[in-house]
């Protein structure tokens, strides 16, 4: 079992948790390839919405971190 397989297995288990509705994993490989795993996602529209929300949260966090830097 590869590391990615292990993470995907854990993501699937997490998506079955009653407080987690979906898990999306994004892998950025050294060769430039990208892999996205979806667990508990109902359809591609929901996946796009969840990825958009995640991008908003990441950008907001990076902005706060940047503002706090000396």
PDB file of N, CA and C in Angstrom:
ATOM      1  N   UNK A   1       0.849  -1.178   0.000  1.00  0.00           N
ATOM      2  CA  UNK A   1       0.000   0.000   0.000  1.00  0.00           C
ATOM      3  C   UNK A   1       0.896   1.244   0.000  1.00  0.00           C
ATOM      4  N   UNK A   2       0.641   2.132  -0.943  1.00  0.00           N
ATOM      5  CA  UNK A   2       1.429   3.366  -1.024  1.00  0.00           C
ATOM      6  C   UNK A   2       0.919   4.376   0.000  1.00  0.00           C
ATOM      7  N   UNK A   3       1.689   5.433   0.205  1.00  0.00           N
ATOM      8  CA  UNK A   3       1.264   6.493   1.113  1.00  0.00           C
ATOM      9  C   UNK A   3      -0.043   7.129   0.649  1.00  0.00           C
ATOM     10  N   UNK A   4      -0.181   7.325  -0.668  1.00  0.00           N
ATOM     11  CA  UNK A   4      -1.412   7.912  -1.203  1.00  0.00           C
ATOM     12  C   UNK A   4      -2.594   6.981  -0.937  1.00  0.00           C
ATOM     13  N   UNK A   5      -2.404   5.692  -1.135  1.00  0.00           N
ATOM     14  CA  UNK A   5      -3.471   4.728  -0.851  1.00  0.00           C
ATOM     15  C   UNK A   5      -3.893   4.812   0.611  1.00  0.00           C
ATOM     16  N   UNK A   6      -2.921   4.915   1.501  1.00  0.00           N
ATOM     17  CA  UNK A   6      -3.212   5.008   2.935  1.00  0.00           C
ATOM     18  C   UNK A   6      -4.012   6.267   3.242  1.00  0.00           C
ATOM     19  N   UNK A   7      -3.588   7.403   2.696  1.00  0.00           N
ATOM     20  CA  UNK A   7      -4.294   8.665   2.943  1.00  0.00           C
ATOM     21  C   UNK A   7      -5.708   8.589   2.380  1.00  0.00           C
ATOM     22  N   UNK A   8      -5.869   8.008   1.194  1.00  0.00           N
ATOM     23  CA  UNK A   8      -7.201   7.873   0.598  1.00  0.00           C
ATOM     24  C   UNK A   8      -8.102   6.990   1.460  1.00  0.00           C
ATOM     25  N   UNK A   9      -7.535   5.941   2.017  1.00  0.00           N
ATOM     26  CA  UNK A   9      -8.303   5.064   2.913  1.00  0.00           C
ATOM     27  C   UNK A   9      -8.764   5.846   4.144  1.00  0.00           C
ATOM     28  N   UNK A  10      -7.876   6.623   4.721  1.00  0.00           N
ATOM     29  CA  UNK A  10      -8.225   7.418   5.900  1.00  0.00           C
ATOM     30  C   UNK A  10      -9.239   8.506   5.540  1.00  0.00           C
ATOM     31  N   UNK A  11      -9.124   9.091   4.362  1.00  0.00           N
ATOM     32  CA  UNK A  11     -10.088  10.104   3.916  1.00  0.00           C
ATOM     33  C   UNK A  11     -11.473   9.482   3.762  1.00  0.00           C
ATOM     34  N   UNK A  12     -11.520   8.280   3.226  1.00  0.00           N
ATOM     35  CA  UNK A  12     -12.806   7.592   3.092  1.00  0.00           C
ATOM     36  C   UNK A  12     -13.418   7.331   4.465  1.00  0.00           C
ATOM     37  N   UNK A  13     -12.602   6.860   5.387  1.00  0.00           N
ATOM     38  CA  UNK A  13     -13.100   6.613   6.747  1.00  0.00           C
ATOM     39  C   UNK A  13     -13.595   7.901   7.389  1.00  0.00           C
ATOM     40  N   UNK A  14     -12.867   8.995   7.186  1.00  0.00           N
ATOM     41  CA  UNK A  14     -13.271  10.278   7.767  1.00  0.00           C
ATOM     42  C   UNK A  14     -14.600  10.744   7.179  1.00  0.00           C
ATOM     43  N   UNK A  15     -14.807  10.503   5.886  1.00  0.00           N
ATOM     44  CA  UNK A  15     -16.053  10.954   5.251  1.00  0.00           C
ATOM     45  C   UNK A  15     -17.267  10.206   5.792  1.00  0.00           C
ATOM     46  N   UNK A  16     -17.051   9.084   6.436  1.00  0.00           N
ATOM     47  CA  UNK A  16     -18.149   8.316   7.035  1.00  0.00           C
ATOM     48  C   UNK A  16     -18.488   8.809   8.444  1.00  0.00           C
ATOM     49  N   UNK A  17     -17.687   9.710   8.983  1.00  0.00           N
ATOM     50  CA  UNK A  17     -17.908  10.250  10.323  1.00  0.00           C
ATOM     51  C   UNK A  17     -19.140  11.135  10.298  1.00  0.00           C
ATOM     52  N   UNK A  18     -19.938  11.097  11.361  1.00  0.00           N
ATOM     53  CA  UNK A  18     -21.212  11.817  11.355  1.00  0.00           C
ATOM     54  C   UNK A  18     -21.058  13.334  11.290  1.00  0.00           C
ATOM     55  N   UNK A  19     -19.920  13.879  11.700  1.00  0.00           N
ATOM     56  CA  UNK A  19     -19.726  15.327  11.690  1.00  0.00           C
ATOM     57  C   UNK A  19     -19.028  15.832  10.427  1.00  0.00           C
ATOM     58  N   UNK A  20     -18.617  14.918   9.552  1.00  0.00           N
ATOM     59  CA  UNK A  20     -17.912  15.289   8.321  1.00  0.00           C
ATOM     60  C   UNK A  20     -18.780  14.872   7.140  1.00  0.00           C
ATOM     61  N   UNK A  21     -19.140  15.837   6.304  1.00  0.00           N
ATOM     62  CA  UNK A  21     -20.010  15.501   5.172  1.00  0.00           C
ATOM     63  C   UNK A  21     -19.225  15.056   3.942  1.00  0.00           C
ATOM     64  N   UNK A  22     -18.011  15.564   3.776  1.00  0.00           N
ATOM     65  CA  UNK A  22     -17.213  15.185   2.609  1.00  0.00           C
ATOM     66  C   UNK A  22     -15.746  15.468   2.880  1.00  0.00           C
ATOM     67  N   UNK A  23     -14.891  14.729   2.192  1.00  0.00           N
ATOM     68  CA  UNK A  23     -13.445  14.926   2.278  1.00  0.00           C
ATOM     69  C   UNK A  23     -12.914  14.984   0.852  1.00  0.00           C
ATOM     70  N   UNK A  24     -12.135  16.020   0.575  1.00  0.00           N
ATOM     71  CA  UNK A  24     -11.478  16.126  -0.725  1.00  0.00           C
ATOM     72  C   UNK A  24      -9.982  16.198  -0.470  1.00  0.00           C
ATOM     73  N   UNK A  25      -9.244  15.320  -1.110  1.00  0.00           N
ATOM     74  CA  UNK A  25      -7.796  15.315  -0.984  1.00  0.00           C
ATOM     75  C   UNK A  25      -7.190  15.825  -2.280  1.00  0.00           C
ATOM     76  N   UNK A  26      -6.137  16.613  -2.161  1.00  0.00           N
ATOM     77  CA  UNK A  26      -5.437  17.125  -3.341  1.00  0.00           C
ATOM     78  C   UNK A  26      -3.964  16.780  -3.172  1.00  0.00           C
ATOM     79  N   UNK A  27      -3.426  16.053  -4.132  1.00  0.00           N
ATOM     80  CA  UNK A  27      -2.024  15.653  -4.111  1.00  0.00           C
ATOM     81  C   UNK A  27      -1.288  16.409  -5.200  1.00  0.00           C
ATOM     82  N   UNK A  28      -0.209  17.063  -4.837  1.00  0.00           N
ATOM     83  CA  UNK A  28       0.651  17.749  -5.794  1.00  0.00           C
ATOM     84  C   UNK A  28       1.963  16.973  -5.839  1.00  0.00           C
ATOM     85  N   UNK A  29       2.187  16.266  -6.908  1.00  0.00           N
ATOM     86  CA  UNK A  29       3.353  15.400  -7.022  1.00  0.00           C
ATOM     87  C   UNK A  29       4.568  16.174  -7.546  1.00  0.00           C
ATOM     88  N   UNK A  30       5.742  15.665  -7.253  1.00  0.00           N
ATOM     89  CA  UNK A  30       6.999  16.320  -7.642  1.00  0.00           C
ATOM     90  C   UNK A  30       7.122  16.481  -9.154  1.00  0.00           C
ATOM     91  N   UNK A  31       6.504  15.595  -9.916  1.00  0.00           N
ATOM     92  CA  UNK A  31       6.598  15.678 -11.375  1.00  0.00           C
ATOM     93  C   UNK A  31       5.577  16.643 -11.978  1.00  0.00           C
ATOM     94  N   UNK A  32       4.829  17.351 -11.121  1.00  0.00           N
ATOM     95  CA  UNK A  32       3.861  18.337 -11.597  1.00  0.00           C
ATOM     96  C   UNK A  32       2.447  17.814 -11.745  1.00  0.00           C
ATOM     97  N   UNK A  33       2.254  16.518 -11.584  1.00  0.00           N
ATOM     98  CA  UNK A  33       0.916  15.953 -11.697  1.00  0.00           C
ATOM     99  C   UNK A  33       0.090  16.296 -10.454  1.00  0.00           C
ATOM    100  N   UNK A  34      -1.210  16.346 -10.647  1.00  0.00           N
ATOM    101  CA  UNK A  34      -2.147  16.623  -9.567  1.00  0.00           C
ATOM    102  C   UNK A  34      -3.181  15.513  -9.543  1.00  0.00           C
ATOM    103  N   UNK A  35      -3.513  15.058  -8.346  1.00  0.00           N
ATOM    104  CA  UNK A  35      -4.566  14.041  -8.190  1.00  0.00           C
ATOM    105  C   UNK A  35      -5.539  14.544  -7.138  1.00  0.00           C
ATOM    106  N   UNK A  36      -6.809  14.438  -7.434  1.00  0.00           N
ATOM    107  CA  UNK A  36      -7.849  14.844  -6.486  1.00  0.00           C
ATOM    108  C   UNK A  36      -8.673  13.617  -6.144  1.00  0.00           C
ATOM    109  N   UNK A  37      -8.868  13.392  -4.846  1.00  0.00           N
ATOM    110  CA  UNK A  37      -9.723  12.306  -4.374  1.00  0.00           C
ATOM    111  C   UNK A  37     -10.957  12.901  -3.720  1.00  0.00           C
ATOM    112  N   UNK A  38     -12.101  12.296  -3.967  1.00  0.00           N
ATOM    113  CA  UNK A  38     -13.352  12.781  -3.402  1.00  0.00           C
ATOM    114  C   UNK A  38     -14.012  11.655  -2.618  1.00  0.00           C
ATOM    115  N   UNK A  39     -14.445  11.968  -1.412  1.00  0.00           N
ATOM    116  CA  UNK A  39     -15.104  10.975  -0.562  1.00  0.00           C
ATOM    117  C   UNK A  39     -16.331  11.628   0.069  1.00  0.00           C
ATOM    118  N   UNK A  40     -17.486  11.045  -0.130  1.00  0.00           N
ATOM    119  CA  UNK A  40     -18.711  11.583   0.420  1.00  0.00           C
ATOM    120  C   UNK A  40     -19.279  12.732  -0.397  1.00  0.00           C
ATOM    121  N   UNK A  41     -18.701  12.980  -1.561  1.00  0.00           N
ATOM    122  CA  UNK A  41     -19.164  14.060  -2.437  1.00  0.00           C
ATOM    123  C   UNK A  41     -20.286  13.497  -3.310  1.00  0.00           C
ATOM    124  N   UNK A  42     -21.403  14.230  -3.370  1.00  0.00           N
ATOM    125  CA  UNK A  42     -22.580  13.750  -4.095  1.00  0.00           C
ATOM    126  C   UNK A  42     -22.427  13.844  -5.616  1.00  0.00           C
ATOM    127  N   UNK A  43     -21.800  14.928  -6.095  1.00  0.00           N
ATOM    128  CA  UNK A  43     -21.666  15.105  -7.540  1.00  0.00           C
ATOM    129  C   UNK A  43     -20.545  16.107  -7.824  1.00  0.00           C
ATOM    130  N   UNK A  44     -20.244  16.300  -9.095  1.00  0.00           N
ATOM    131  CA  UNK A  44     -19.126  17.172  -9.445  1.00  0.00           C
ATOM    132  C   UNK A  44     -19.404  18.630  -9.089  1.00  0.00           C
ATOM    133  N   UNK A  45     -20.664  19.048  -9.121  1.00  0.00           N
ATOM    134  CA  UNK A  45     -21.006  20.418  -8.744  1.00  0.00           C
ATOM    135  C   UNK A  45     -20.690  20.676  -7.271  1.00  0.00           C
ATOM    136  N   UNK A  46     -21.005  19.717  -6.421  1.00  0.00           N
ATOM    137  CA  UNK A  46     -20.678  19.848  -5.006  1.00  0.00           C
ATOM    138  C   UNK A  46     -19.168  19.858  -4.812  1.00  0.00           C
ATOM    139  N   UNK A  47     -18.449  19.031  -5.548  1.00  0.00           N
ATOM    140  CA  UNK A  47     -16.991  18.990  -5.441  1.00  0.00           C
ATOM    141  C   UNK A  47     -16.391  20.342  -5.800  1.00  0.00           C
ATOM    142  N   UNK A  48     -16.876  20.952  -6.874  1.00  0.00           N
ATOM    143  CA  UNK A  48     -16.370  22.267  -7.280  1.00  0.00           C
ATOM    144  C   UNK A  48     -16.677  23.303  -6.205  1.00  0.00           C
ATOM    145  N   UNK A  49     -17.878  23.258  -5.645  1.00  0.00           N
ATOM    146  CA  UNK A  49     -18.237  24.182  -4.576  1.00  0.00           C
ATOM    147  C   UNK A  49     -17.363  24.019  -3.348  1.00  0.00           C
ATOM    148  N   UNK A  50     -17.090  22.775  -2.974  1.00  0.00           N
ATOM    149  CA  UNK A  50     -16.238  22.514  -1.813  1.00  0.00           C
ATOM    150  C   UNK A  50     -14.803  22.966  -2.061  1.00  0.00           C
ATOM    151  N   UNK A  51     -14.301  22.733  -3.261  1.00  0.00           N
ATOM    152  CA  UNK A  51     -12.951  23.185  -3.593  1.00  0.00           C
ATOM    153  C   UNK A  51     -12.881  24.711  -3.598  1.00  0.00           C
ATOM    154  N   UNK A  52     -13.936  25.364  -4.085  1.00  0.00           N
ATOM    155  CA  UNK A  52     -13.985  26.825  -4.058  1.00  0.00           C
ATOM    156  C   UNK A  52     -13.982  27.358  -2.638  1.00  0.00           C
ATOM    157  N   UNK A  53     -14.756  26.735  -1.775  1.00  0.00           N
ATOM    158  CA  UNK A  53     -14.789  27.155  -0.368  1.00  0.00           C
ATOM    159  C   UNK A  53     -13.430  26.940   0.292  1.00  0.00           C
ATOM    160  N   UNK A  54     -12.796  25.814  -0.002  1.00  0.00           N
ATOM    161  CA  UNK A  54     -11.463  25.547   0.548  1.00  0.00           C
ATOM    162  C   UNK A  54     -10.469  26.594   0.070  1.00  0.00           C
ATOM    163  N   UNK A  55     -10.564  26.997  -1.187  1.00  0.00           N
ATOM    164  CA  UNK A  55      -9.665  28.029  -1.724  1.00  0.00           C
ATOM    165  C   UNK A  55      -9.882  29.360  -1.000  1.00  0.00           C
ATOM    166  N   UNK A  56     -11.134  29.698  -0.725  1.00  0.00           N
ATOM    167  CA  UNK A  56     -11.434  30.928   0.021  1.00  0.00           C
ATOM    168  C   UNK A  56     -10.790  30.905   1.403  1.00  0.00           C
ATOM    169  N   UNK A  57     -10.929  29.796   2.090  1.00  0.00           N
ATOM    170  CA  UNK A  57     -10.377  29.660   3.443  1.00  0.00           C
ATOM    171  C   UNK A  57      -8.856  29.750   3.404  1.00  0.00           C
ATOM    172  N   UNK A  58      -8.233  29.074   2.448  1.00  0.00           N
ATOM    173  CA  UNK A  58      -6.773  29.114   2.324  1.00  0.00           C
ATOM    174  C   UNK A  58      -6.279  30.525   2.018  1.00  0.00           C
ATOM    175  N   UNK A  59      -6.933  31.206   1.090  1.00  0.00           N
ATOM    176  CA  UNK A  59      -6.520  32.571   0.730  1.00  0.00           C
ATOM    177  C   UNK A  59      -6.671  33.511   1.915  1.00  0.00           C
ATOM    178  N   UNK A  60      -7.764  33.397   2.638  1.00  0.00           N
ATOM    179  CA  UNK A  60      -7.996  34.239   3.807  1.00  0.00           C
ATOM    180  C   UNK A  60      -6.921  34.012   4.867  1.00  0.00           C
ATOM    181  N   UNK A  61      -6.592  32.751   5.081  1.00  0.00           N
ATOM    182  CA  UNK A  61      -5.563  32.397   6.059  1.00  0.00           C
ATOM    183  C   UNK A  61      -4.204  32.947   5.642  1.00  0.00           C
ATOM    184  N   UNK A  62      -3.872  32.817   4.361  1.00  0.00           N
ATOM    185  CA  UNK A  62      -2.588  33.328   3.870  1.00  0.00           C
ATOM    186  C   UNK A  62      -2.528  34.846   3.952  1.00  0.00           C
ATOM    187  N   UNK A  63      -3.645  35.509   3.700  1.00  0.00           N
ATOM    188  CA  UNK A  63      -3.684  36.974   3.810  1.00  0.00           C
ATOM    189  C   UNK A  63      -3.434  37.428   5.253  1.00  0.00           C
ATOM    190  N   UNK A  64      -4.087  36.748   6.194  1.00  0.00           N
ATOM    191  CA  UNK A  64      -3.889  37.077   7.620  1.00  0.00           C
ATOM    192  C   UNK A  64      -2.445  36.840   8.024  1.00  0.00           C
ATOM    193  N   UNK A  65      -1.884  35.726   7.558  1.00  0.00           N
ATOM    194  CA  UNK A  65      -0.500  35.419   7.875  1.00  0.00           C
ATOM    195  C   UNK A  65       0.439  36.455   7.273  1.00  0.00           C
ATOM    196  N   UNK A  66       0.164  36.880   6.061  1.00  0.00           N
ATOM    197  CA  UNK A  66       0.979  37.888   5.382  1.00  0.00           C
ATOM    198  C   UNK A  66       0.888  39.228   6.106  1.00  0.00           C
ATOM    199  N   UNK A  67      -0.320  39.594   6.523  1.00  0.00           N
ATOM    200  CA  UNK A  67      -0.517  40.865   7.238  1.00  0.00           C
ATOM    201  C   UNK A  67       0.203  40.881   8.585  1.00  0.00           C
ATOM    202  N   UNK A  68       0.328  39.713   9.204  1.00  0.00           N
ATOM    203  CA  UNK A  68       0.960  39.617  10.511  1.00  0.00           C
ATOM    204  C   UNK A  68       2.490  39.567  10.425  1.00  0.00           C
ATOM    205  N   UNK A  69       3.016  39.303   9.235  1.00  0.00           N
ATOM    206  CA  UNK A  69       4.473  39.220   9.070  1.00  0.00           C
ATOM    207  C   UNK A  69       5.111  40.597   9.242  1.00  0.00           C
ATOM    208  N   UNK A  70       6.303  40.623   9.841  1.00  0.00           N
ATOM    209  CA  UNK A  70       6.976  41.905  10.063  1.00  0.00           C
ATOM    210  C   UNK A  70       7.420  42.571   8.778  1.00  0.00           C
TER     211      UNK A  70
END
